[in-house]
Structures are given as structure tokens and as C-alpha cells.
Short mmCIF file of C-alpha atoms in Angstrom, two decimals:
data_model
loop_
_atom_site.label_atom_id
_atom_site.label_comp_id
_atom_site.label_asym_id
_atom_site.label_seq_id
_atom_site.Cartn_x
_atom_site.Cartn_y
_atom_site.Cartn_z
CA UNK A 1 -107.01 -27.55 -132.65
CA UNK A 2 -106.72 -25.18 -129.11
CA UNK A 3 -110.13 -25.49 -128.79
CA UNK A 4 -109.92 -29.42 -128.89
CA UNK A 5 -107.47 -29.62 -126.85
CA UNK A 6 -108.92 -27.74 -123.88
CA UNK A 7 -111.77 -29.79 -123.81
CA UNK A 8 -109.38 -33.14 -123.96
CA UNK A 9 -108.13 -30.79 -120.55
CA UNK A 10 -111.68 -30.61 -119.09
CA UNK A 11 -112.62 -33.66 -119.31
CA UNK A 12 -109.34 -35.18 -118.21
CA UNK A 13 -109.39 -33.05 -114.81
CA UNK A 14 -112.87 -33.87 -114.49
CA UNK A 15 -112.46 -37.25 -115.06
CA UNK A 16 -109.77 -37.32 -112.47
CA UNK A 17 -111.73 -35.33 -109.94
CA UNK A 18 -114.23 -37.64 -110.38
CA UNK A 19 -112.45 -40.74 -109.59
CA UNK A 20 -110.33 -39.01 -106.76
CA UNK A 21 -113.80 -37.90 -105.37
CA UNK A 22 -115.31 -41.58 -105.42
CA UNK A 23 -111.86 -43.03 -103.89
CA UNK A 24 -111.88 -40.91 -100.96
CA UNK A 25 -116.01 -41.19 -100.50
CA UNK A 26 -115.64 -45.27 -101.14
CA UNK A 27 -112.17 -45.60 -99.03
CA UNK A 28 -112.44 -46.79 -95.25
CA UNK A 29 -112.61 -44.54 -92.53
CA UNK A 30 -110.01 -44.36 -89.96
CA UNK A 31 -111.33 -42.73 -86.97
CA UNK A 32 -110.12 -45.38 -84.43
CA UNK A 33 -107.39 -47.93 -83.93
CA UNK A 34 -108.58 -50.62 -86.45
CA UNK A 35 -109.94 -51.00 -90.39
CA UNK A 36 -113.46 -49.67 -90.66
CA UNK A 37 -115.67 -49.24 -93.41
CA UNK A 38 -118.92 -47.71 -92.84
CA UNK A 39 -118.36 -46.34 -89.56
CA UNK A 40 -117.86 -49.88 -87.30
CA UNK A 41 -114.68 -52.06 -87.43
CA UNK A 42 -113.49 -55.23 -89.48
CA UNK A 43 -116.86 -54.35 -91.42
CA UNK A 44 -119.70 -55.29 -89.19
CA UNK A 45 -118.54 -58.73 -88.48
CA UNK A 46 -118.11 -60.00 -84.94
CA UNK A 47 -114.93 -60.90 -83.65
CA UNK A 48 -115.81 -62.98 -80.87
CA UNK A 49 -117.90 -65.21 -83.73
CA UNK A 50 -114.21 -66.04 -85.57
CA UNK A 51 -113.23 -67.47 -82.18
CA UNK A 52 -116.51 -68.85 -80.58
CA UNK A 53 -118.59 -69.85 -83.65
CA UNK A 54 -115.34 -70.91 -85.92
CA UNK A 55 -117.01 -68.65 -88.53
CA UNK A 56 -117.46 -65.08 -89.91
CA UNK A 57 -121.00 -63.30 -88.15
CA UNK A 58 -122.09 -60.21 -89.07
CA UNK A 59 -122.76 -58.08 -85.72
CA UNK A 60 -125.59 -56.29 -84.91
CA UNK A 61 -125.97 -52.15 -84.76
CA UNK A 62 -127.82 -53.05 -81.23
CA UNK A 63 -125.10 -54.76 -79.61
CA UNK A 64 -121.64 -52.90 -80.58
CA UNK A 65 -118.90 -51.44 -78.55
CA UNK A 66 -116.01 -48.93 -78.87
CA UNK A 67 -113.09 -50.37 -78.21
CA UNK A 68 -109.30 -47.85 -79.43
CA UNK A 69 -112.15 -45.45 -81.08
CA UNK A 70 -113.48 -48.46 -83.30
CA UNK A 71 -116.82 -49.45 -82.88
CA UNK A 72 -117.13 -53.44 -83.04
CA UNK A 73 -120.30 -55.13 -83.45
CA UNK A 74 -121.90 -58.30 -81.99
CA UNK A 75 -123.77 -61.27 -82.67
CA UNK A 76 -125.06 -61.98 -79.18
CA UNK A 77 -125.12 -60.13 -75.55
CA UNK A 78 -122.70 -62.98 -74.76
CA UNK A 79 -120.08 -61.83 -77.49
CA UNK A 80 -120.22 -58.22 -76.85
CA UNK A 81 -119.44 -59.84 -72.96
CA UNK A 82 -116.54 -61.73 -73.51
CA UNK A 83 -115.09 -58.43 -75.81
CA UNK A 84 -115.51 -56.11 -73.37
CA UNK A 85 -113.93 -58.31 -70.64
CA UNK A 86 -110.70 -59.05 -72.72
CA UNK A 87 -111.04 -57.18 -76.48
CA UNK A 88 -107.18 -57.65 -76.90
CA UNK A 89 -107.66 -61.43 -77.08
CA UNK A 90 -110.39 -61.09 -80.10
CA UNK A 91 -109.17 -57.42 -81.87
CA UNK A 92 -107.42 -58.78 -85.18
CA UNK A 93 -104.30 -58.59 -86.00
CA UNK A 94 -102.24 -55.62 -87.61
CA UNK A 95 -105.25 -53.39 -87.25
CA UNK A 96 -107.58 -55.33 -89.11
CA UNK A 97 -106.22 -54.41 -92.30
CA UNK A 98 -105.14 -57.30 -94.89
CA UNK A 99 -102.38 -59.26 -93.28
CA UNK A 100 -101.51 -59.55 -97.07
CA UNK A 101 -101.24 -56.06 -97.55
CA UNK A 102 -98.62 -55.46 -94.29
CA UNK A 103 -96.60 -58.03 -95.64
CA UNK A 104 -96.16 -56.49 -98.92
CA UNK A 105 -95.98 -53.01 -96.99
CA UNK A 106 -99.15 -51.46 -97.45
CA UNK A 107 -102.80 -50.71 -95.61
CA UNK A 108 -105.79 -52.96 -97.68
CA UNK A 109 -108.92 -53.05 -96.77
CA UNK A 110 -110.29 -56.81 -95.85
CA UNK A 111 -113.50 -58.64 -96.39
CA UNK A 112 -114.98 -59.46 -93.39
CA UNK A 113 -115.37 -63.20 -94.17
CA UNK A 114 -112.07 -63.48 -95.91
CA UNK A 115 -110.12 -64.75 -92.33
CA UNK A 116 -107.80 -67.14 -90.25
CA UNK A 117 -106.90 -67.83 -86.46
CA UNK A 118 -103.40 -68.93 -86.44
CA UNK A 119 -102.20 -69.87 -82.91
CA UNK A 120 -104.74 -67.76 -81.25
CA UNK A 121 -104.65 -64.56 -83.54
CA UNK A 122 -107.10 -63.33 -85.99
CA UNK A 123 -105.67 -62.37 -89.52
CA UNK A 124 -108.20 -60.96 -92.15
CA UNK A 125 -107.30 -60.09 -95.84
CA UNK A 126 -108.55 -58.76 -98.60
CA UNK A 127 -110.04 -61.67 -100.99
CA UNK A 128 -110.16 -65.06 -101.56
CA UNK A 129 -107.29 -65.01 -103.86
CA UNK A 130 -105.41 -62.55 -101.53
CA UNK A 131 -105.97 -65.49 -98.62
CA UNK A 132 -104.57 -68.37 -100.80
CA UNK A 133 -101.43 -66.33 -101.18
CA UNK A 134 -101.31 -65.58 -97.69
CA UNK A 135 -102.10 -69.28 -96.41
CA UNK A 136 -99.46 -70.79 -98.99
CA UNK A 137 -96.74 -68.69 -97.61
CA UNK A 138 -98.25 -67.71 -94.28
CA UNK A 139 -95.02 -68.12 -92.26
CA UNK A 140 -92.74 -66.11 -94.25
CA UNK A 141 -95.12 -63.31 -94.93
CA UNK A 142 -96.17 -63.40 -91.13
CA UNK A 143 -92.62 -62.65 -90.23
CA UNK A 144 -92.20 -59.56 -93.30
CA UNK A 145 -95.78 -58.18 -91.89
CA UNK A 146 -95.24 -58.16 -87.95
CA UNK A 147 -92.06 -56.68 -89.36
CA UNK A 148 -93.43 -54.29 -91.30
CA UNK A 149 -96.45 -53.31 -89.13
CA UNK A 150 -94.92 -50.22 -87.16
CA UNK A 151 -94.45 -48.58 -90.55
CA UNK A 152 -97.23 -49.47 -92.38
CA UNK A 153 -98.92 -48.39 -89.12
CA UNK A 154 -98.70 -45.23 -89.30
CA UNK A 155 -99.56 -44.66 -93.29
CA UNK A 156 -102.26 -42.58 -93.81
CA UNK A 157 -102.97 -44.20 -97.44
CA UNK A 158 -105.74 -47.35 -97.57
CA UNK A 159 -105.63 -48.87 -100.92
CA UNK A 160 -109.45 -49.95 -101.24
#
């Protein structure tokens, strides 16, 4: 019976190392100012493109920028431009993290093409389903996540 139960043990801790392990290896870096995964910001996408091309772009490693620690990438020469002249008009909203997510008082990551501009501001979120909520109740969680934005700010935790 001991000896059954201290391999239940083992494999329980490993089990729980394991998962802890592929959390933190999986979870988004925070090196700079904004959401990244994979080293660059807002996932690779360009965030000129959600103001300029009305759609989600995927940059490119050539053309990128560091902008608050965060290295953005570009679609075009002309993007990476217009960023560099004025990033605080295209840098999304709440640090890139899922508008969502602030609202309800936590960091989530985002999907790159899961986004809105409302009134001149880019708001990302997590999925499709996530974005429905947010777009059905987008002024009252709006007001709960600018509200809740210098707290959630400085959390260290990033639910993936």
C-alpha cells in the first residue's frame, strides 16, 4: 500500500512539474512594455496594417522596431515609417493584452487577428468568442478595463 502510494506521489509531482514547466516555456514573454509571444509584440502582426489596411498583417522579421522594449514588426518600409514617427497613435491598447481580460481583471494573451479600432484605439483579445463578448458589451467593459488597467498593469501573471 506505501509503496503505491509513493508512486501515486511521483507521478503527481511529476505530472505537475511537467505542466508548470510547459506553462512557463509556452507563456508570453514580457521583456518590454506590451504582450509578446515569441520575442516581438502583439504576435508578429503589424499595427500600422489594423489602421492603414483595415485588417490584421503579419509583419516581417526585416522590417521591425523597438518601441518601450517591444519589438513590433512591419508589413512595409512605409508602416515601420509612420510607427516610428508617432508609435503612440498605433501601440494597442492596455498593453496589447486582451481588452477582455483587463476588464475582468486579468493579463490574457490575444490573437493577433482577433481585433477592433474603436474611436481611434486598437483593442485586441483573446478569441473569437472572447471578441463577441467584448463587442456586445464593449462600453461597459471599456469603462471596468481602463479602470482596471493600472492594476492589472503591473501583474506579473499572463494567463495563456
Amino acid at each position: 500500500m506505501m509503496e503505491v502510494f509513493r508512486r501515486w506521489v511521483k507521478v503527481s509531482v511529476g505530472i505537475s512539474l511537467l505542466v508548470g514547466a510547459s506553462l512557463t516555456l509556452a507563456g508570453p514573454a514580457e521583456s518590454g512594455q506590451f504582450y509578446e509571444r515569441h520575442g516581438v509584440a502583439i504576435d508578429g502582426f503589424d499595427p500600422v496594417a489594423y489602421f492603414e489596411d483595415h485588417k490584421a498583417v503579419k509583419g516581417l522579421p526585416s522590417l521591425s522596431h523597438v518601441y518601450k522594449g517591444s519589438t513590433f514588426l512591419f508589413a512595409s518600409p512605409a508602416h515601420l515609417a509612420v510607427f516610428v514617427q508617432t508609435p503612440e497613435r498605433f501601440t494597442p491598447q492596455f498593453g496589447g493584452f486582451c481588452a477582455y481580460g483587463v476588464a475582468e481583471g486579468v493579463k490574457a494573451a490575444i490573437a493577433g487577428d482577433i481585433w477592433e479600432v474603436v474611436e481611434g484605439k486598437l483593442y485586441l483579445n483573446h478569441d473569437s468568442m472572447v471578441q463577441a463578448k467584448w463587442k456586445t458589451g464593449r462600453s461597459a467593459l471599456l469603462r471596468a478595463a481602463q479602470a482596471k488597467w493600472p492594476e492589472v498593469e503591473s501583474s506579473a501573471d499572463v494567463y495563456p
